[in-house]
Amino acid sequence: MDAAKSAGATRVLKLRLRIGTLSGVVPESMRFAFDVVCHDTMAQSATLEIETVPAACWCATCQAEFECENFFNECPRCHDVSGELRRGRELEIADVETS
Amino acid sequence: MCQECGCGSGGGDVKIGAHTHEQEHHHHGHEHGHEHSHEHHDHTHGKQTLNLNRSLMEKNALLAERNRGFFHAKKLLVLNVVSSPGSGKTTFIRETAAKLGASLRVGVIVGDLATDNDAARLRTAGIPVVQITTGTVCHLDADMISKAAAQLDLDKLDVLVIENVGNLVCPADYDLGEDLRVVLLSVTEGEDKPLKYPPMFHSANVAIVTKNDMATAAGFNRDLALANLNRVSHHAHIFELSAKTGDGMKAWLDYLTKQHAAVNGK
């Protein structure tokens, strides 16, 4: 909202968040909280768009990424275990649509 | 408010040492009353999209890096000790400080929701300590640490230990500016704790199996626990010890001494 105000906007219409599948953030809870915190602010009735970022691990043996659902995973190619998470912990504001 | 569980929304004040601080929700200098004239703007203008691409954890991340730089300048090795409630953090820290004695001087910042019992236990042992009572907040953040550290005479310390709130969920997301994150797993907790709380165990640099003197009584399956730790905290140094009997403490203290030397470029 500070960014929106500094850009001379009076209303926030849409907020786009990027949430990683291993960020620990539950999109449904985020939506619920979003409505509550936006009430009576310049973001009242703004839409919340959540972009899910699938988690990915780095396999040092294959020198390649693979998608994963956990913190420790077997590489689908070489079956080595990797815990080097490259993506999936995001909790970011991508952009804000204002008027 | 914490991203994991939304704690702290009750509006309780955080108390650091003798002072009470309001929860940080006020704005900072760069965003205050700049009433620039906006001749070039038409305020009835239509939609626009502002690309922000900013992490919601950005503020804590910046403060944590500032803490880290400050602590390095002070030649301090900083530990963030995390575990479930009752894993023995306070006893472990007290014994670490006592056994290091004059070779490395230890100061402690303790976080709890309420009471300063842990601080009192450490203070009785002659350790400089600042208590943070977080009220409703389930973790410590980088801002609380910088305020609490200001109440310690850091020039007289070599190691700063932060005893985080007993919680294996939310503290995982808050970098405090530490050099090492130390997670404790007591033998009474069950071997599968690392599998149940992977973010915390995954983020740890050191994993310590505590209360080892009770392992037999608790029916602790050592091999299974170590296998689980190696799986989730595969990059972490693992120590097995009992702070109470002193068994296994030497390896940990030697490691700490080496880490302190590394921070000081020795």
Short mmCIF file of C-alpha atoms in Angstrom, two decimals:
data_model
loop_
_atom_site.label_atom_id
_atom_site.label_comp_id
_atom_site.label_asym_id
_atom_site.label_seq_id
_atom_site.Cartn_x
_atom_site.Cartn_y
_atom_site.Cartn_z
CA MET A 1 0.00 0.00 0.00
CA ASP A 2 2.92 2.30 0.66
CA ALA A 3 4.23 1.58 -2.82
CA ALA A 4 0.77 2.20 -4.28
CA LYS A 5 0.43 5.51 -2.44
CA SER A 6 3.89 6.67 -3.52
CA ALA A 7 2.89 5.95 -7.10
CA GLY A 8 -0.09 8.25 -6.65
CA ALA A 9 -2.72 5.51 -6.62
CA THR A 10 -5.89 5.73 -4.57
CA ARG A 11 -6.99 2.11 -4.78
CA VAL A 12 -5.39 -1.31 -4.89
CA LEU A 13 -7.32 -3.53 -7.28
CA LYS A 14 -5.22 -6.65 -7.35
CA LEU A 15 -2.25 -8.13 -5.52
CA ARG A 16 -0.21 -10.94 -6.98
CA LEU A 17 1.78 -13.11 -4.58
CA ARG A 18 4.33 -15.78 -5.38
CA ILE A 19 4.18 -18.63 -2.90
CA GLY A 20 6.50 -21.62 -2.96
CA THR A 21 5.06 -25.05 -2.26
CA LEU A 22 7.55 -25.48 0.61
CA SER A 23 7.19 -21.97 2.05
CA GLY A 24 4.90 -23.23 4.80
CA VAL A 25 2.26 -20.75 3.68
CA VAL A 26 -1.19 -22.20 3.12
CA PRO A 27 -2.82 -20.33 0.21
CA GLU A 28 -6.31 -20.81 1.68
CA SER A 29 -5.27 -19.25 5.00
CA MET A 30 -3.58 -16.44 3.09
CA ARG A 31 -6.81 -15.71 1.19
CA PHE A 32 -8.78 -15.70 4.41
CA ALA A 33 -6.31 -13.33 6.10
CA PHE A 34 -6.12 -11.12 3.01
CA ASP A 35 -9.83 -10.26 3.14
CA VAL A 36 -9.57 -9.44 6.82
CA VAL A 37 -6.51 -7.19 6.57
CA CYS A 38 -7.81 -5.35 3.48
CA HIS A 39 -11.08 -4.39 5.10
CA ASP A 40 -11.44 -0.60 5.44
CA THR A 41 -8.21 0.11 3.60
CA MET A 42 -7.42 1.28 0.07
CA ALA A 43 -7.21 -2.42 -0.81
CA GLN A 44 -10.80 -3.17 0.22
CA SER A 45 -12.30 -5.77 -2.14
CA ALA A 46 -8.99 -6.18 -3.98
CA THR A 47 -8.42 -9.53 -5.67
CA LEU A 48 -5.64 -11.76 -4.48
CA GLU A 49 -3.90 -13.79 -7.13
CA ILE A 50 -1.54 -16.48 -5.93
CA GLU A 51 1.12 -17.85 -8.22
CA THR A 52 2.36 -21.17 -6.89
CA VAL A 53 6.06 -21.82 -7.31
CA PRO A 54 6.79 -25.56 -7.50
CA ALA A 55 9.75 -26.58 -5.37
CA ALA A 56 12.88 -27.80 -7.11
CA CYS A 57 16.04 -29.46 -5.89
CA TRP A 58 19.48 -29.35 -7.47
CA CYS A 59 21.16 -32.64 -8.25
CA ALA A 60 24.92 -32.20 -8.12
CA THR A 61 25.53 -35.48 -9.93
CA CYS A 62 23.31 -34.68 -12.92
CA GLN A 63 24.00 -30.94 -12.73
CA ALA A 64 20.29 -30.36 -13.19
CA GLU A 65 17.19 -29.35 -11.29
CA PHE A 66 14.29 -31.65 -10.57
CA GLU A 67 10.89 -30.82 -9.13
CA CYS A 68 10.27 -32.10 -5.64
CA GLU A 69 7.64 -32.18 -2.94
CA ASN A 70 9.86 -32.24 0.10
CA PHE A 71 13.11 -31.06 1.64
CA PHE A 72 15.06 -34.22 0.91
CA ASN A 73 14.54 -36.00 -2.34
CA GLU A 74 15.84 -38.62 -4.64
CA CYS A 75 16.84 -37.41 -8.06
CA PRO A 76 14.55 -39.13 -10.60
CA ARG A 77 17.50 -39.65 -12.97
CA CYS A 78 20.42 -40.89 -10.89
CA HIS A 79 18.57 -41.63 -7.59
CA ASP A 80 21.13 -39.70 -5.52
CA VAL A 81 19.57 -37.90 -2.58
CA SER A 82 19.68 -34.13 -2.69
CA GLY A 83 18.57 -31.59 -0.13
CA GLU A 84 19.78 -28.55 -2.02
CA LEU A 85 16.58 -26.66 -2.51
CA ARG A 86 16.68 -24.16 -5.36
CA ARG A 87 13.04 -23.02 -5.38
CA GLY A 88 9.93 -23.46 -3.29
CA ARG A 89 10.47 -21.28 -0.20
CA GLU A 90 9.18 -18.07 -1.85
CA LEU A 91 6.80 -15.66 -0.19
CA GLU A 92 6.95 -12.62 -2.44
CA ILE A 93 4.79 -9.79 -3.70
CA ALA A 94 5.06 -9.99 -7.49
CA ASP A 95 3.04 -6.92 -8.41
CA VAL A 96 0.16 -4.68 -7.42
CA GLU A 97 -2.52 -3.37 -9.76
CA THR A 98 -3.74 0.05 -8.74
CA SER A 99 -6.00 2.85 -9.91
CA MET B 1 2.90 -11.25 12.72
CA CYS B 2 4.46 -14.52 11.79
CA GLN B 3 3.98 -16.00 8.34
CA GLU B 4 3.66 -19.55 9.57
CA CYS B 5 0.98 -19.35 12.24
CA GLY B 6 -0.14 -15.73 12.37
CA CYS B 7 0.88 -15.35 16.00
CA GLY B 8 1.32 -11.90 17.50
CA SER B 9 -1.92 -10.64 16.05
CA GLY B 10 -3.22 -10.22 19.57
CA GLY B 11 -1.17 -7.04 19.87
CA GLY B 12 0.91 -7.98 22.92
CA ASP B 13 4.01 -5.91 23.52
CA VAL B 14 7.45 -7.41 23.26
CA LYS B 15 9.49 -6.82 26.39
CA ILE B 16 13.27 -6.73 25.99
CA GLY B 17 15.18 -6.60 29.26
CA ALA B 18 13.66 -3.74 31.23
CA HIS B 19 12.03 -2.01 28.26
CA THR B 20 8.75 -2.59 26.50
CA HIS B 21 8.69 -2.14 22.73
CA GLU B 22 5.63 -1.73 20.63
CA GLN B 23 5.28 -4.29 17.89
CA GLU B 24 6.98 -2.90 14.83
CA HIS B 25 4.24 -1.73 12.56
CA HIS B 26 5.23 1.90 12.18
CA HIS B 27 6.63 3.27 8.99
CA HIS B 28 10.19 4.18 8.36
CA GLY B 29 11.71 7.41 7.28
CA HIS B 30 11.80 6.85 3.57
CA GLU B 31 8.08 6.53 3.33
CA HIS B 32 6.96 9.43 5.49
CA GLY B 33 5.15 12.61 4.53
CA HIS B 34 6.77 13.29 1.16
CA GLU B 35 4.04 15.47 -0.21
CA HIS B 36 5.66 15.81 -3.63
CA SER B 37 3.72 17.74 -6.13
CA HIS B 38 2.46 15.36 -8.75
CA GLU B 39 1.92 17.75 -11.63
CA HIS B 40 2.79 14.98 -14.02
CA HIS B 41 0.18 12.72 -12.49
CA ASP B 42 -3.47 12.76 -13.12
CA HIS B 43 -4.91 11.28 -9.96
CA THR B 44 -7.96 10.03 -11.72
CA HIS B 45 -5.75 8.01 -14.03
CA GLY B 46 -6.63 4.44 -14.82
CA LYS B 47 -5.12 1.15 -13.89
CA GLN B 48 -1.42 0.69 -13.51
CA THR B 49 0.63 -2.28 -12.43
CA LEU B 50 3.50 -1.79 -10.00
CA ASN B 51 6.13 -4.48 -10.27
CA LEU B 52 7.44 -4.98 -6.76
CA ASN B 53 9.04 -8.42 -6.75
CA ARG B 54 9.79 -8.11 -3.08
CA SER B 55 9.92 -10.81 -0.47
CA LEU B 56 7.50 -10.38 2.41
CA MET B 57 10.41 -11.38 4.64
CA GLU B 58 12.60 -8.63 3.20
CA LYS B 59 12.57 -6.43 6.28
CA ASN B 60 13.73 -9.24 8.57
CA ALA B 61 16.32 -10.38 6.02
CA LEU B 62 17.84 -6.89 5.83
CA LEU B 63 17.90 -6.45 9.60
CA ALA B 64 19.45 -9.90 9.99
CA GLU B 65 22.26 -9.04 7.57
CA ARG B 66 22.83 -5.80 9.46
CA ASN B 67 23.06 -7.77 12.72
CA ARG B 68 25.49 -10.22 11.12
CA GLY B 69 27.78 -7.44 9.96
CA PHE B 70 27.66 -5.75 13.35
CA PHE B 71 28.38 -9.00 15.21
CA HIS B 72 31.31 -9.78 12.91
CA ALA B 73 32.75 -6.33 13.53
CA LYS B 74 32.50 -7.15 17.23
CA LYS B 75 34.32 -10.46 16.54
CA LEU B 76 31.44 -12.46 17.98
CA LEU B 77 30.41 -15.99 17.09
CA VAL B 78 26.62 -15.97 17.18
CA LEU B 79 24.48 -19.08 17.70
CA ASN B 80 20.71 -19.33 17.24
CA VAL B 81 19.61 -22.26 19.41
CA VAL B 82 16.24 -23.72 18.49
CA SER B 83 14.25 -26.75 19.64
CA SER B 84 10.87 -27.86 20.91
CA PRO B 85 9.93 -26.68 24.42
CA GLY B 86 11.71 -28.79 27.01
CA SER B 87 14.56 -30.17 24.91
CA GLY B 88 17.05 -28.71 27.34
CA LYS B 89 18.18 -25.50 25.62
CA THR B 90 18.79 -23.58 28.83
CA THR B 91 20.77 -26.33 30.56
CA PHE B 92 22.77 -26.93 27.39
CA ILE B 93 23.62 -23.22 27.07
CA ARG B 94 24.44 -22.90 30.77
CA GLU B 95 26.81 -25.88 30.66
CA THR B 96 28.41 -24.70 27.41
CA ALA B 97 29.10 -21.29 28.98
CA ALA B 98 30.38 -22.82 32.22
CA LYS B 99 32.74 -25.25 30.47
CA LEU B 100 34.11 -22.63 28.10
CA GLY B 101 34.83 -20.54 31.19
CA ALA B 102 37.31 -17.77 30.55
CA SER B 103 38.56 -19.21 27.24
CA LEU B 104 35.46 -17.92 25.41
CA ARG B 105 33.11 -15.57 27.24
CA VAL B 106 29.45 -16.30 26.53
CA GLY B 107 26.49 -13.90 26.66
CA VAL B 108 22.89 -14.98 26.11
CA ILE B 109 19.69 -13.51 24.70
CA VAL B 110 16.71 -15.61 25.81
CA GLY B 111 13.29 -15.57 24.17
CA ASP B 112 10.13 -16.85 25.83
CA LEU B 113 6.46 -16.00 25.59
CA ALA B 114 6.33 -15.22 29.30
CA THR B 115 8.40 -15.33 32.51
CA ASP B 116 12.11 -14.66 32.85
CA ASN B 117 12.77 -18.02 34.51
CA ASP B 118 15.31 -19.10 31.88
CA ALA B 119 17.18 -15.80 32.17
CA ALA B 120 17.19 -16.14 35.95
CA ARG B 121 18.65 -19.66 35.70
CA LEU B 122 21.45 -18.39 33.46
CA ARG B 123 22.02 -15.25 35.52
CA THR B 124 22.48 -17.36 38.66
CA ALA B 125 25.31 -19.10 36.82
CA GLY B 126 26.98 -15.70 36.33
CA ILE B 127 26.25 -15.44 32.59
CA PRO B 128 25.34 -12.00 31.14
CA VAL B 129 21.79 -12.40 29.86
CA VAL B 130 18.95 -10.34 28.36
CA GLN B 131 15.44 -11.76 28.42
CA ILE B 132 12.99 -11.05 25.60
CA THR B 133 9.41 -11.87 26.56
CA THR B 134 7.53 -11.98 23.30
CA GLY B 135 3.98 -11.97 24.66
CA THR B 136 2.03 -13.66 21.89
CA VAL B 137 4.82 -14.00 19.34
CA CYS B 138 6.12 -17.53 18.80
CA HIS B 139 9.59 -16.66 17.51
CA LEU B 140 12.35 -14.07 17.75
CA ASP B 141 13.05 -11.73 14.84
CA ALA B 142 16.12 -9.78 13.79
CA ASP B 143 14.81 -6.48 15.16
CA MET B 144 14.28 -7.92 18.66
CA ILE B 145 17.86 -9.23 18.55
CA SER B 146 19.43 -5.88 17.65
CA LYS B 147 17.53 -4.20 20.51
CA ALA B 148 18.43 -6.93 22.99
CA ALA B 149 22.10 -7.01 21.92
CA ALA B 150 22.33 -3.29 22.69
CA GLN B 151 21.73 -4.19 26.33
CA LEU B 152 24.77 -6.47 26.52
CA ASP B 153 28.38 -5.35 26.79
CA LEU B 154 29.39 -7.11 23.58
CA ASP B 155 33.03 -6.02 23.82
CA LYS B 156 33.36 -8.32 26.82
CA LEU B 157 31.95 -11.34 24.96
CA ASP B 158 33.29 -13.84 22.43
CA VAL B 159 30.17 -15.91 21.83
CA LEU B 160 26.58 -14.66 21.75
CA VAL B 161 24.01 -17.40 22.18
CA ILE B 162 20.41 -16.69 21.25
CA GLU B 163 18.00 -19.08 22.95
CA ASN B 164 14.99 -18.93 20.68
CA VAL B 165 11.40 -19.54 21.74
CA GLY B 166 10.75 -23.28 22.13
CA ASN B 167 9.07 -23.97 18.79
CA LEU B 168 10.18 -26.00 15.78
CA VAL B 169 7.97 -24.26 13.24
CA CYS B 170 8.11 -20.47 12.97
CA PRO B 171 11.68 -19.69 14.10
CA ALA B 172 12.86 -21.60 10.99
CA ASP B 173 11.84 -18.64 8.84
CA TYR B 174 13.53 -15.89 10.80
CA ASP B 175 17.20 -15.28 10.20
CA LEU B 176 18.51 -13.41 13.25
CA GLY B 177 21.97 -12.68 11.87
CA GLU B 178 23.52 -15.78 13.44
CA ASP B 179 26.60 -17.63 12.22
CA LEU B 180 25.26 -21.03 13.17
CA ARG B 181 21.77 -22.35 13.67
CA VAL B 182 21.87 -25.07 16.29
CA VAL B 183 18.87 -27.39 16.60
CA LEU B 184 18.42 -29.62 19.64
CA LEU B 185 16.72 -32.99 19.63
CA SER B 186 16.36 -34.63 23.02
CA VAL B 187 16.27 -38.42 23.29
CA THR B 188 12.82 -38.25 24.95
CA GLU B 189 11.20 -36.60 21.93
CA GLY B 190 11.13 -39.45 19.48
CA GLU B 191 13.44 -40.29 16.63
CA ASP B 192 11.13 -38.93 13.94
CA LYS B 193 11.20 -35.26 15.01
CA PRO B 194 13.46 -34.31 12.05
CA LEU B 195 10.95 -35.89 9.65
CA LYS B 196 8.04 -34.10 11.31
CA TYR B 197 9.65 -30.65 11.24
CA PRO B 198 11.85 -30.71 8.12
CA PRO B 199 12.14 -26.91 7.51
CA MET B 200 13.77 -26.35 10.88
CA PHE B 201 16.05 -29.36 10.79
CA HIS B 202 16.91 -28.68 7.17
CA SER B 203 17.97 -25.11 7.98
CA ALA B 204 20.27 -26.09 10.86
CA ASN B 205 24.07 -25.99 10.66
CA VAL B 206 24.44 -28.08 13.79
CA ALA B 207 22.14 -30.76 15.19
CA ILE B 208 22.61 -31.84 18.79
CA VAL B 209 21.11 -34.93 20.37
CA THR B 210 20.64 -33.93 24.02
CA LYS B 211 19.83 -35.75 27.28
CA ASN B 212 21.88 -38.68 26.07
CA ASP B 213 22.13 -39.96 29.67
CA MET B 214 18.41 -40.82 29.44
CA ALA B 215 18.63 -42.63 26.11
CA THR B 216 18.24 -46.13 27.52
CA ALA B 217 15.36 -45.19 29.84
CA ALA B 218 13.58 -43.45 26.98
CA GLY B 219 14.05 -46.43 24.64
CA PHE B 220 15.82 -44.12 22.20
CA ASN B 221 16.67 -45.74 18.88
CA ARG B 222 19.96 -44.03 18.17
CA ASP B 223 20.55 -45.45 14.70
CA LEU B 224 17.09 -44.45 13.52
CA ALA B 225 17.42 -40.92 14.95
CA LEU B 226 20.81 -40.41 13.30
CA ALA B 227 19.51 -41.77 10.00
CA ASN B 228 16.61 -39.31 10.14
CA LEU B 229 18.93 -36.44 11.04
CA ASN B 230 21.33 -37.33 8.25
CA ARG B 231 18.46 -37.42 5.83
CA VAL B 232 16.93 -34.03 6.69
CA SER B 233 19.93 -32.16 8.12
CA HIS B 234 22.41 -33.89 5.82
CA HIS B 235 24.83 -30.95 5.78
CA ALA B 236 24.71 -30.37 9.56
CA HIS B 237 27.40 -31.33 12.09
CA ILE B 238 25.86 -33.79 14.54
CA PHE B 239 26.85 -34.07 18.20
CA GLU B 240 25.48 -36.44 20.81
CA LEU B 241 25.82 -35.30 24.39
CA SER B 242 24.39 -34.89 27.84
CA ALA B 243 24.75 -31.39 29.24
CA LYS B 244 23.83 -32.77 32.66
CA THR B 245 26.60 -35.38 32.93
CA GLY B 246 29.03 -33.58 30.61
CA ASP B 247 29.32 -36.67 28.42
CA GLY B 248 30.09 -35.69 24.81
CA MET B 249 30.44 -31.98 25.61
CA LYS B 250 34.15 -31.84 24.74
CA ALA B 251 33.66 -32.49 21.02
CA TRP B 252 31.02 -29.74 20.90
CA LEU B 253 33.21 -27.25 22.78
CA ASP B 254 36.19 -27.98 20.51
CA TYR B 255 33.98 -27.40 17.48
CA LEU B 256 32.76 -24.11 18.95
CA THR B 257 36.31 -22.95 19.63
CA LYS B 258 37.27 -23.69 16.02
CA GLN B 259 34.19 -21.86 14.72
CA HIS B 260 35.02 -18.85 16.87
CA ALA B 261 38.55 -18.79 15.46
CA ALA B 262 37.12 -19.01 11.92
CA VAL B 263 34.85 -16.01 12.52
CA ASN B 264 37.89 -14.09 13.69
CA GLY B 265 39.87 -15.08 10.63
CA LYS B 266 42.36 -17.22 12.55
#
